[in-house]
Coordinates of C-alpha atoms in Angstrom, one line a residue:
M14 CA 25.0 -4.4 20.7
N15 CA 24.0 -7.6 22.2
I16 CA 23.3 -10.0 19.8
K17 CA 22.1 -12.5 22.6
G18 CA 19.5 -10.3 24.4
L19 CA 18.5 -9.4 21.7
Q20 CA 17.4 -13.0 20.9
A21 CA 16.2 -13.6 23.8
V22 CA 13.7 -10.6 23.3
A23 CA 12.3 -12.4 20.0
H24 CA 12.4 -16.1 21.6
I25 CA 10.7 -14.1 24.9
M26 CA 7.8 -12.3 22.6
S27 CA 7.3 -15.5 20.4
S28 CA 7.3 -18.4 23.5
G29 CA 5.6 -16.1 26.3
T30 CA 7.9 -16.6 29.0
L31 CA 11.2 -16.1 30.7
S32 CA 11.3 -19.7 31.6
S33 CA 10.7 -21.3 27.7
A34 CA 13.0 -18.3 26.1
A35 CA 16.0 -20.1 28.3
K36 CA 15.3 -22.8 26.8
I37 CA 14.9 -22.2 23.5
M38 CA 18.3 -21.0 23.9
H39 CA 19.9 -23.8 26.2
S40 CA 20.8 -21.3 29.3
S41 CA 19.6 -20.3 32.1
E42 CA 16.9 -18.2 33.5
P43 CA 19.0 -15.7 35.3
A44 CA 22.1 -15.8 32.4
L45 CA 19.4 -14.4 30.5
S46 CA 17.7 -12.3 32.5
R47 CA 20.7 -10.6 32.8
Q48 CA 21.2 -10.6 29.3
L49 CA 18.5 -8.9 29.5
S50 CA 18.6 -6.5 31.7
L51 CA 22.5 -5.1 29.5
L52 CA 20.2 -5.0 26.5
E53 CA 17.4 -2.9 28.4
S54 CA 19.8 -0.7 30.1
E55 CA 22.5 -0.6 26.6
L56 CA 19.7 0.1 24.8
G57 CA 17.8 3.1 27.7
L58 CA 15.1 1.2 27.2
T59 CA 12.5 -0.7 29.8
L60 CA 11.5 -3.7 27.4
F61 CA 9.1 -5.3 29.8
H62 CA 7.1 -5.0 32.8
R63 CA 8.5 -7.7 35.2
D64 CA 5.4 -8.9 37.8
K65 CA 6.9 -11.4 39.7
R66 CA 8.1 -14.2 36.9
R67 CA 5.8 -12.8 34.7
L68 CA 7.6 -10.5 32.0
I69 CA 4.8 -8.9 30.0
P70 CA 6.3 -6.6 27.1
T71 CA 5.9 -2.6 27.4
P72 CA 4.5 -1.0 24.9
E73 CA 8.0 0.4 23.0
G74 CA 9.6 -3.3 24.1
E75 CA 6.3 -4.5 21.2
A76 CA 7.2 -1.9 18.7
F77 CA 11.4 -2.3 18.8
Y78 CA 10.6 -6.3 18.5
T79 CA 8.3 -5.4 15.3
E80 CA 11.9 -3.7 14.1
I81 CA 14.3 -6.5 15.1
S82 CA 12.6 -9.0 13.7
R83 CA 13.7 -8.6 10.2
I84 CA 17.2 -8.3 11.3
L85 CA 17.4 -11.5 13.3
D86 CA 15.9 -13.2 10.0
S87 CA 18.4 -12.2 8.0
I88 CA 21.3 -13.5 10.7
E89 CA 19.7 -16.5 10.9
Q90 CA 20.5 -16.6 7.2
I91 CA 23.6 -16.4 7.3
P92 CA 24.7 -20.2 7.5
R93 CA 22.5 -21.0 4.7
I94 CA 24.0 -18.1 2.8
V95 CA 27.6 -19.3 3.2
K96 CA 26.4 -22.9 2.2
E97 CA 25.3 -21.0 -1.0
I98 CA 28.8 -18.8 -1.4
K99 CA 30.2 -22.4 -1.0
A100 CA 28.4 -24.2 -3.5
G101 CA 29.1 -22.1 -5.4
P102 CA 27.4 -18.1 -6.4
R103 CA 23.6 -18.2 -7.6
R104 CA 22.0 -14.6 -8.1
R105 CA 19.4 -13.6 -5.6
M106 CA 16.5 -11.0 -6.6
P107 CA 14.3 -10.6 -3.8
I108 CA 11.3 -8.6 -3.9
I109 CA 8.4 -7.4 -1.8
A110 CA 5.1 -6.3 -1.8
M111 CA 2.6 -4.9 0.8
P112 CA -0.6 -8.2 1.2
R113 CA -2.9 -6.8 -0.8
I114 CA -1.6 -7.1 -3.3
A115 CA -0.3 -10.2 -3.1
A116 CA -2.4 -12.3 -4.7
A117 CA -4.3 -11.6 -7.3
V118 CA -0.2 -9.6 -9.2
A119 CA 2.9 -10.3 -6.2
A120 CA 2.4 -14.0 -6.9
P121 CA 1.7 -15.0 -10.5
A122 CA 3.8 -12.4 -11.6
V123 CA 7.3 -14.0 -9.9
S124 CA 5.1 -17.0 -11.1
R125 CA 6.0 -16.2 -14.3
L126 CA 9.5 -14.7 -13.8
S127 CA 11.1 -17.5 -11.8
E128 CA 9.8 -20.0 -15.3
E129 CA 12.3 -16.9 -17.7
Y130 CA 14.8 -16.7 -14.9
P131 CA 15.6 -20.5 -13.2
D132 CA 19.3 -20.3 -12.3
I133 CA 18.3 -16.9 -9.8
Q134 CA 16.9 -17.3 -6.2
I135 CA 13.8 -15.0 -5.8
S136 CA 13.0 -14.0 -2.2
L137 CA 9.1 -12.8 -1.7
D138 CA 8.7 -11.0 1.0
I139 CA 5.3 -9.9 2.4
Q140 CA 5.1 -6.7 4.3
P141 CA 2.7 -4.2 5.8
M142 CA 3.3 -0.4 3.5
R143 CA 5.5 0.6 6.6
H144 CA 7.4 -1.4 6.6
L145 CA 7.8 -2.0 2.4
E146 CA 8.7 1.4 1.5
R147 CA 11.2 1.6 4.7
W148 CA 13.1 -1.6 3.8
I149 CA 13.0 -0.8 0.1
A150 CA 15.2 2.6 1.1
S151 CA 16.7 1.3 3.1
H152 CA 18.4 -1.2 -0.4
Q153 CA 17.2 -4.2 0.9
F154 CA 14.9 -5.3 -1.7
E155 CA 15.2 -4.1 -5.6
L156 CA 11.8 -4.1 -5.6
G157 CA 8.5 -3.2 -3.7
I158 CA 4.8 -3.1 -4.6
G159 CA 2.9 -1.4 -3.3
A160 CA 0.6 1.6 -2.4
L161 CA 0.7 5.1 -3.7
P162 CA 1.2 8.0 -2.7
T163 CA 4.0 6.7 -1.1
Q164 CA 6.0 9.9 1.2
H165 CA 9.5 8.2 1.3
E166 CA 11.4 10.5 -0.2
S167 CA 14.5 7.6 -1.0
I168 CA 11.5 5.9 -2.7
E169 CA 11.4 6.2 -6.5
T170 CA 8.0 4.9 -8.1
E171 CA 5.9 4.4 -11.5
F172 CA 2.4 4.2 -11.9
L173 CA 0.8 0.7 -12.0
C174 CA -2.7 1.2 -11.8
Q175 CA -5.6 1.5 -10.0
S176 CA -8.3 -1.0 -8.4
P177 CA -11.6 0.3 -7.8
A178 CA -12.6 0.1 -4.2
V179 CA -16.1 -1.6 -3.6
A180 CA -17.3 -3.9 -0.7
V181 CA -16.8 -7.4 0.4
V182 CA -19.5 -9.6 1.7
S183 CA -20.3 -12.9 1.5
P184 CA -23.0 -15.0 -1.3
N185 CA -25.4 -14.7 1.6
H186 CA -25.8 -11.0 1.9
R187 CA -27.6 -9.5 1.0
L188 CA -26.3 -6.9 -1.5
S189 CA -25.0 -9.6 -2.8
E190 CA -26.9 -9.9 -5.7
Y191 CA -26.1 -5.7 -6.3
T192 CA -24.4 -4.8 -8.9
S193 CA -23.6 -1.1 -7.2
V194 CA -23.9 -0.2 -3.6
T195 CA -23.7 3.3 -2.5
V196 CA -21.8 5.2 1.0
N197 CA -24.8 5.5 2.8
E198 CA -26.5 1.9 2.0
L199 CA -22.8 0.8 3.5
A200 CA -23.6 3.5 6.5
K201 CA -26.5 0.8 7.5
E202 CA -24.3 -1.9 8.2
K203 CA -22.0 -3.8 10.4
L204 CA -18.5 -1.8 9.5
I205 CA -14.9 -4.0 8.7
T206 CA -11.9 -1.8 9.1
L207 CA -8.3 -2.4 9.4
F208 CA -7.7 -0.6 12.8
P209 CA -6.5 3.5 12.7
N210 CA -4.0 5.1 11.5
T211 CA -3.6 2.2 8.4
V212 CA -3.1 3.4 4.8
L213 CA -6.9 1.1 4.4
H214 CA -8.3 2.6 7.6
Q215 CA -7.3 6.0 6.6
A216 CA -9.1 6.0 3.0
V217 CA -12.5 4.2 4.2
E218 CA -12.3 7.2 6.3
E219 CA -11.7 9.3 3.1
I220 CA -14.8 7.5 1.5
F221 CA -17.2 8.9 3.6
D222 CA -16.3 12.2 4.5
R223 CA -16.4 12.7 0.1
A224 CA -19.8 10.7 1.3
N225 CA -21.2 13.4 4.4
T226 CA -21.5 9.4 5.9
P227 CA -20.1 9.3 9.6
L228 CA -17.8 5.8 10.1
T229 CA -19.1 3.4 12.4
V230 CA -17.1 0.3 12.7
S231 CA -18.4 -2.8 14.4
L232 CA -15.4 -4.8 13.7
Q233 CA -12.1 -4.4 13.4
T234 CA -8.7 -5.9 12.7
S235 CA -4.8 -6.2 11.5
L236 CA -5.1 -7.6 8.3
T237 CA -6.8 -7.5 5.7
S238 CA -6.9 -10.4 4.1
M239 CA -8.2 -11.1 8.5
C240 CA -10.9 -8.4 7.0
C241 CA -12.4 -10.3 3.5
V242 CA -12.7 -13.9 5.4
L243 CA -14.2 -11.4 8.3
A244 CA -16.9 -10.9 5.9
S245 CA -16.5 -14.0 3.9
Q246 CA -18.7 -15.4 7.0
D247 CA -21.8 -13.1 7.4
A248 CA -19.6 -11.0 10.3
G249 CA -20.6 -7.4 7.9
V250 CA -19.2 -5.8 5.9
T251 CA -15.5 -4.4 4.7
I252 CA -14.4 -2.0 2.0
C253 CA -11.4 -2.1 0.5
D254 CA -9.9 -2.6 -3.3
A255 CA -10.3 -5.0 -5.4
M256 CA -7.4 -6.9 -5.1
A257 CA -7.5 -7.3 -1.6
P258 CA -10.0 -10.7 -2.3
A259 CA -8.6 -12.2 -4.8
V260 CA -7.1 -15.3 -2.2
L261 CA -10.7 -15.7 -1.5
G262 CA -12.5 -16.6 -4.5
Q263 CA -15.7 -17.6 -5.2
S264 CA -16.7 -17.3 -0.9
V265 CA -16.3 -13.5 -1.4
R266 CA -19.5 -10.8 -3.6
M267 CA -17.2 -7.8 -4.4
I268 CA -19.5 -5.1 -5.1
P269 CA -18.6 -1.1 -6.8
I270 CA -18.9 1.6 -4.0
E271 CA -20.7 5.0 -5.8
P272 CA -19.6 7.2 -6.0
R273 CA -17.1 5.5 -8.1
Y274 CA -13.7 5.8 -5.2
E275 CA -10.2 4.2 -6.5
F276 CA -6.7 3.1 -5.2
D277 CA -3.2 3.4 -7.2
F278 CA -0.5 0.9 -6.6
G279 CA 3.3 1.5 -8.1
L280 CA 6.3 0.4 -8.5
L281 CA 8.8 1.1 -5.4
Y282 CA 13.0 1.6 -6.7
P283 CA 15.7 2.2 -3.6
I284 CA 16.4 5.5 -5.2
G285 CA 19.3 5.9 -7.1
S286 CA 19.8 1.6 -7.6
K287 CA 20.5 -0.3 -11.0
R288 CA 17.6 -1.7 -12.2
T289 CA 18.8 -5.0 -13.3
S290 CA 17.5 -6.4 -16.4
E291 CA 15.6 -9.0 -14.3
A292 CA 13.9 -6.3 -11.9
V293 CA 12.6 -4.9 -15.6
R294 CA 11.7 -7.4 -16.4
L295 CA 9.5 -8.7 -13.8
A296 CA 7.7 -4.9 -13.9
E297 CA 6.0 -6.2 -17.1
I298 CA 5.0 -9.0 -15.9
V299 CA 3.6 -7.1 -12.7
R300 CA 2.3 -4.3 -15.7
E301 CA 0.7 -6.8 -17.4
E302 CA -0.5 -9.4 -14.4
A303 CA -2.9 -6.2 -12.6
K304 CA -3.7 -5.1 -16.7
N305 CA -5.4 -8.8 -16.2
Y306 CA -6.8 -8.9 -13.0
L307 CA -8.3 -6.3 -13.0
N308 CA -10.4 -6.4 -16.3
G309 CA -11.3 -10.2 -15.5
L310 CA -13.6 -8.4 -12.5
P311 CA -16.9 -8.2 -13.2
F312 CA -17.2 -4.7 -13.2
K313 CA -15.9 -1.8 -15.1

């Protein structure tokens, strides 16, 4: 595989132009263009449409870039890895969590683990479930924290907790003082959701289906955190689990939804992997943090 071609794709995607990518890679535009053409020929994919001097990513190109980004990040870490090996062995512990549970549970758990094991280098990667499952299954991480159920046959799961579905609004919203809200009431609001085909969007659809109420969306975005930020700015109401808005603190209000709907979360492991004592301890801490957070909610 042509590594320079892969790097060319990444730099074109991030910088926007072939000329900018060539400067970053200390190469000429014609040379970089040849690298790109060789890669496309090797892959049998058209990664960019050529429009005079512009390169426009194809859908295949965007999907390919998403998949290779982590590989290239790992390659760029090689000098650091070599340096660490020369300096002496140091245990590394890679952990991955989905964004919705990162602030409420993953971050405080990892912080505690780091205090208990100061000689271990802990890395916490935050990724959506589709990447989290794939990377856990390929044994790139010792432990994952994400939504259940998972469909991947190469992942072992342990139930962690349930988090209630809530409507997230700004403190100034008319619903902000409600102790609960029905789906029919939410249907009258401007709703903010993730894009379709995401786990959370499908869950929101199920919540509305159970109430026999049509789901009409006003705003969509790619991150649950951005849905919550938009809600905090009075752009509308978003629906998620009660852990997702944790990072926003008092800038939002969470209102339980009736009828009640629960989101399941779990610990994910590569199937057949040997669990280290540190991974076992982290699982214990994660359970404690999830319990503490949910018990601290102003509603039950």
